Short mmCIF file of the C-alpha atoms (twelve columns), coordinates in Angstrom:
data_MODEL
# 
_entry.id   MODEL 
# 
loop_
_atom_site.group_PDB 
_atom_site.id 
_atom_site.type_symbol 
_atom_site.label_atom_id 
_atom_site.label_alt_id 
_atom_site.label_comp_id 
_atom_site.label_asym_id 
_atom_site.label_seq_id 
_atom_site.Cartn_x 
_atom_site.Cartn_y 
_atom_site.Cartn_z 
_atom_site.pdbx_PDB_model_num 
ATOM 1   C CA . MET A 1   -213.783 130.812 -61.512 1 
ATOM 2   C CA . LYS A 2   -215.503 128.446 -63.886 1 
ATOM 3   C CA . GLY A 3   -215.223 124.662 -63.871 1 
ATOM 4   C CA . LYS A 4   -211.936 123.240 -62.635 1 
ATOM 5   C CA . THR A 5   -209.944 124.885 -59.886 1 
ATOM 6   C CA . SER A 6   -206.910 124.164 -57.753 1 
ATOM 7   C CA . ALA A 7   -208.984 124.390 -54.540 1 
ATOM 8   C CA . LYS A 8   -207.978 121.769 -51.982 1 
ATOM 9   C CA . SER A 9   -211.227 121.747 -49.978 1 
ATOM 10  C CA . HIS A 10  -214.924 122.326 -50.384 1 
ATOM 11  C CA . GLU A 11  -214.678 125.539 -48.378 1 
ATOM 12  C CA . GLU A 12  -211.869 126.848 -50.598 1 
ATOM 13  C CA . TYR A 13  -213.807 125.952 -53.756 1 
ATOM 14  C CA . ILE A 14  -216.992 127.668 -52.584 1 
ATOM 15  C CA . ALA A 15  -215.097 130.775 -51.439 1 
ATOM 16  C CA . ALA A 16  -213.572 131.106 -54.940 1 
ATOM 17  C CA . VAL A 17  -216.947 131.011 -56.741 1 
ATOM 18  C CA . GLU A 18  -218.071 134.397 -58.044 1 
ATOM 19  C CA . GLU A 19  -220.547 136.110 -55.770 1 
ATOM 20  C CA . THR A 20  -223.523 135.722 -58.120 1 
ATOM 21  C CA . ARG A 21  -223.368 131.911 -57.838 1 
ATOM 22  C CA . ARG A 22  -221.711 131.372 -54.468 1 
ATOM 23  C CA . VAL A 23  -225.030 131.235 -52.572 1 
ATOM 24  C CA . ASP A 24  -226.393 128.570 -54.957 1 
ATOM 25  C CA . ILE A 25  -223.222 126.457 -54.802 1 
ATOM 26  C CA . GLN A 26  -223.161 126.710 -50.992 1 
ATOM 27  C CA . ARG A 27  -226.860 125.824 -50.744 1 
ATOM 28  C CA . LEU A 28  -226.441 122.841 -53.076 1 
ATOM 29  C CA . HIS A 29  -223.397 121.681 -51.085 1 
ATOM 30  C CA . ASP A 30  -225.417 121.983 -47.850 1 
ATOM 31  C CA . LEU A 31  -228.299 120.067 -49.453 1 
ATOM 32  C CA . VAL A 32  -226.028 117.179 -50.467 1 
ATOM 33  C CA . ARG A 33  -224.388 117.059 -47.021 1 
ATOM 34  C CA . ALA A 34  -227.758 117.083 -45.220 1 
ATOM 35  C CA . THR A 35  -229.466 114.613 -47.560 1 
ATOM 36  C CA . ALA A 36  -226.576 112.148 -47.976 1 
ATOM 37  C CA . PRO A 37  -224.296 112.667 -44.944 1 
ATOM 38  C CA . GLU A 38  -222.804 109.204 -45.450 1 
ATOM 39  C CA . LEU A 39  -221.033 110.386 -48.618 1 
ATOM 40  C CA . GLU A 40  -217.509 111.496 -47.742 1 
ATOM 41  C CA . PRO A 41  -216.596 114.927 -49.195 1 
ATOM 42  C CA . THR A 42  -213.760 114.818 -51.764 1 
ATOM 43  C CA . MET A 43  -212.232 117.064 -54.397 1 
ATOM 44  C CA . GLU A 44  -212.348 115.391 -57.811 1 
ATOM 45  C CA . PHE A 45  -210.854 116.919 -60.958 1 
ATOM 46  C CA . GLY A 46  -211.248 120.430 -59.570 1 
ATOM 47  C CA . MET A 47  -214.843 120.077 -58.453 1 
ATOM 48  C CA . LEU A 48  -216.769 119.188 -55.324 1 
ATOM 49  C CA . GLY A 49  -217.218 115.441 -54.893 1 
ATOM 50  C CA . TYR A 50  -219.239 113.335 -52.463 1 
ATOM 51  C CA . GLY A 51  -218.649 109.630 -51.921 1 
ATOM 52  C CA . LYS A 52  -216.697 107.282 -54.151 1 
ATOM 53  C CA . TYR A 53  -217.293 104.059 -55.983 1 
ATOM 54  C CA . ALA A 54  -215.075 101.715 -57.967 1 
ATOM 55  C CA . SER A 55  -215.603 101.876 -61.718 1 
ATOM 56  C CA . THR A 56  -214.345 100.036 -64.764 1 
ATOM 57  C CA . SER A 57  -214.550 101.523 -68.247 1 
ATOM 58  C CA . ALA A 58  -215.503 99.605  -71.382 1 
ATOM 59  C CA . SER A 59  -211.790 99.402  -72.207 1 
ATOM 60  C CA . GLY A 60  -211.135 97.667  -68.876 1 
ATOM 61  C CA . ARG A 61  -209.502 100.628 -67.118 1 
ATOM 62  C CA . SER A 62  -210.487 100.744 -63.460 1 
ATOM 63  C CA . GLY A 63  -210.435 103.466 -60.837 1 
ATOM 64  C CA . GLU A 64  -212.590 105.425 -58.414 1 
ATOM 65  C CA . TRP A 65  -215.090 108.139 -59.185 1 
ATOM 66  C CA . MET A 66  -217.399 110.357 -57.148 1 
ATOM 67  C CA . LYS A 67  -221.005 109.362 -56.550 1 
ATOM 68  C CA . ILE A 68  -222.212 113.000 -56.596 1 
ATOM 69  C CA . GLY A 69  -220.375 116.093 -57.811 1 
ATOM 70  C CA . ILE A 70  -220.934 119.834 -58.106 1 
ATOM 71  C CA . ALA A 71  -219.209 122.093 -60.609 1 
ATOM 72  C CA . ASN A 72  -219.479 125.792 -61.320 1 
ATOM 73  C CA . ASN A 73  -219.246 125.870 -65.114 1 
ATOM 74  C CA . LYS A 74  -219.282 128.826 -67.512 1 
ATOM 75  C CA . GLN A 75  -222.968 128.685 -68.436 1 
ATOM 76  C CA . TYR A 76  -224.425 126.426 -65.740 1 
ATOM 77  C CA . ILE A 77  -224.087 124.886 -62.340 1 
ATOM 78  C CA . SER A 78  -223.737 121.134 -62.800 1 
ATOM 79  C CA . LEU A 79  -224.897 118.491 -60.351 1 
ATOM 80  C CA . TYR A 80  -223.368 115.150 -61.322 1 
ATOM 81  C CA . CYS A 81  -225.348 112.120 -60.138 1 
ATOM 82  C CA . CYS A 82  -223.124 109.196 -61.070 1 
ATOM 83  C CA . ALA A 83  -225.449 106.316 -60.329 1 
ATOM 84  C CA . ALA A 84  -227.578 103.784 -62.117 1 
ATOM 85  C CA . ASP A 85  -229.753 100.856 -61.108 1 
ATOM 86  C CA . ASP A 86  -232.080 98.346  -62.763 1 
ATOM 87  C CA . GLU A 87  -234.202 101.232 -64.085 1 
ATOM 88  C CA . GLY A 88  -231.236 102.976 -65.755 1 
ATOM 89  C CA . TYR A 89  -229.452 106.223 -64.995 1 
ATOM 90  C CA . VAL A 90  -230.931 107.858 -61.892 1 
ATOM 91  C CA . ALA A 91  -230.696 111.485 -63.083 1 
ATOM 92  C CA . GLU A 92  -232.675 110.795 -66.281 1 
ATOM 93  C CA . ARG A 93  -235.744 109.883 -64.237 1 
ATOM 94  C CA . TYR A 94  -236.009 113.448 -62.868 1 
ATOM 95  C CA . ARG A 95  -236.655 115.292 -66.142 1 
ATOM 96  C CA . ASP A 96  -240.357 115.737 -65.336 1 
ATOM 97  C CA . ARG A 97  -239.695 116.849 -61.758 1 
ATOM 98  C CA . LEU A 98  -236.911 119.292 -62.725 1 
ATOM 99  C CA . PRO A 99  -238.235 120.815 -65.973 1 
ATOM 100 C CA . LYS A 100 -236.011 123.934 -65.864 1 
ATOM 101 C CA . ALA A 101 -232.851 121.805 -65.789 1 
ATOM 102 C CA . ILE A 102 -231.039 120.216 -68.696 1 
ATOM 103 C CA . ILE A 103 -230.620 116.568 -67.730 1 
ATOM 104 C CA . GLY A 104 -228.312 114.050 -69.367 1 
ATOM 105 C CA . LYS A 105 -227.474 110.532 -68.274 1 
ATOM 106 C CA . SER A 106 -225.809 111.646 -65.075 1 
ATOM 107 C CA . CYS A 107 -225.686 115.447 -65.146 1 
ATOM 108 C CA . VAL A 108 -228.281 118.007 -64.085 1 
ATOM 109 C CA . ARG A 109 -227.414 121.487 -65.405 1 
ATOM 110 C CA . PHE A 110 -229.193 124.663 -64.346 1 
ATOM 111 C CA . LYS A 111 -228.643 128.397 -64.114 1 
ATOM 112 C CA . ARG A 112 -230.217 129.097 -60.700 1 
ATOM 113 C CA . LEU A 113 -231.007 126.771 -57.842 1 
ATOM 114 C CA . SER A 114 -234.234 128.703 -57.227 1 
ATOM 115 C CA . ASP A 115 -235.516 127.399 -60.599 1 
ATOM 116 C CA . LEU A 116 -235.581 123.841 -59.235 1 
ATOM 117 C CA . ASP A 117 -237.918 121.981 -56.902 1 
ATOM 118 C CA . GLU A 118 -235.861 121.400 -53.748 1 
ATOM 119 C CA . ASP A 119 -237.857 118.310 -52.759 1 
ATOM 120 C CA . ALA A 120 -237.135 116.738 -56.158 1 
ATOM 121 C CA . LEU A 121 -233.438 117.573 -55.739 1 
ATOM 122 C CA . LYS A 122 -233.363 115.979 -52.286 1 
ATOM 123 C CA . ASP A 123 -235.024 112.873 -53.671 1 
ATOM 124 C CA . LEU A 124 -232.538 112.715 -56.553 1 
ATOM 125 C CA . ILE A 125 -229.583 113.062 -54.160 1 
ATOM 126 C CA . ARG A 126 -231.025 110.415 -51.831 1 
ATOM 127 C CA . VAL A 127 -231.674 107.906 -54.624 1 
ATOM 128 C CA . CYS A 128 -228.283 108.569 -56.200 1 
ATOM 129 C CA . SER A 129 -226.451 108.075 -52.919 1 
ATOM 130 C CA . ARG A 130 -228.076 104.659 -52.445 1 
ATOM 131 C CA . ALA A 131 -227.968 103.387 -56.051 1 
ATOM 132 C CA . GLY A 132 -225.112 101.354 -57.473 1 
ATOM 133 C CA . SER A 133 -222.697 102.847 -59.946 1 
ATOM 134 C CA . GLY A 134 -223.809 100.435 -62.685 1 
ATOM 135 C CA . MET A 135 -222.810 102.918 -65.361 1 
# 
């Protein structure tokens, strides 16, 4: 399994991940649940989601999106941190603390969870869960 899936629950999604990444996906899921327990688990577009917020695109289309997401992609594990505040996109501020990750505006991509500083990840999850969507 890579990326999107038809899994209906977090447990089903994690069970379908290939063995080499399952431990990392499970650990990251556990980290999000422990660090931001207020974020309701959801399944969004075939990936693990946590919490929701209302969003409106530049074209005026509105809907809901996840605050935090996890996806098992072909080359990487992706941690989506869909939050911004007065300082900008939250994920971008963690480039120095997570140097082995590729970080975009709201996506942290990495090959192995063990390559990342767990305290920095917890801080990122905590800040993201409390920040506005503002994107």
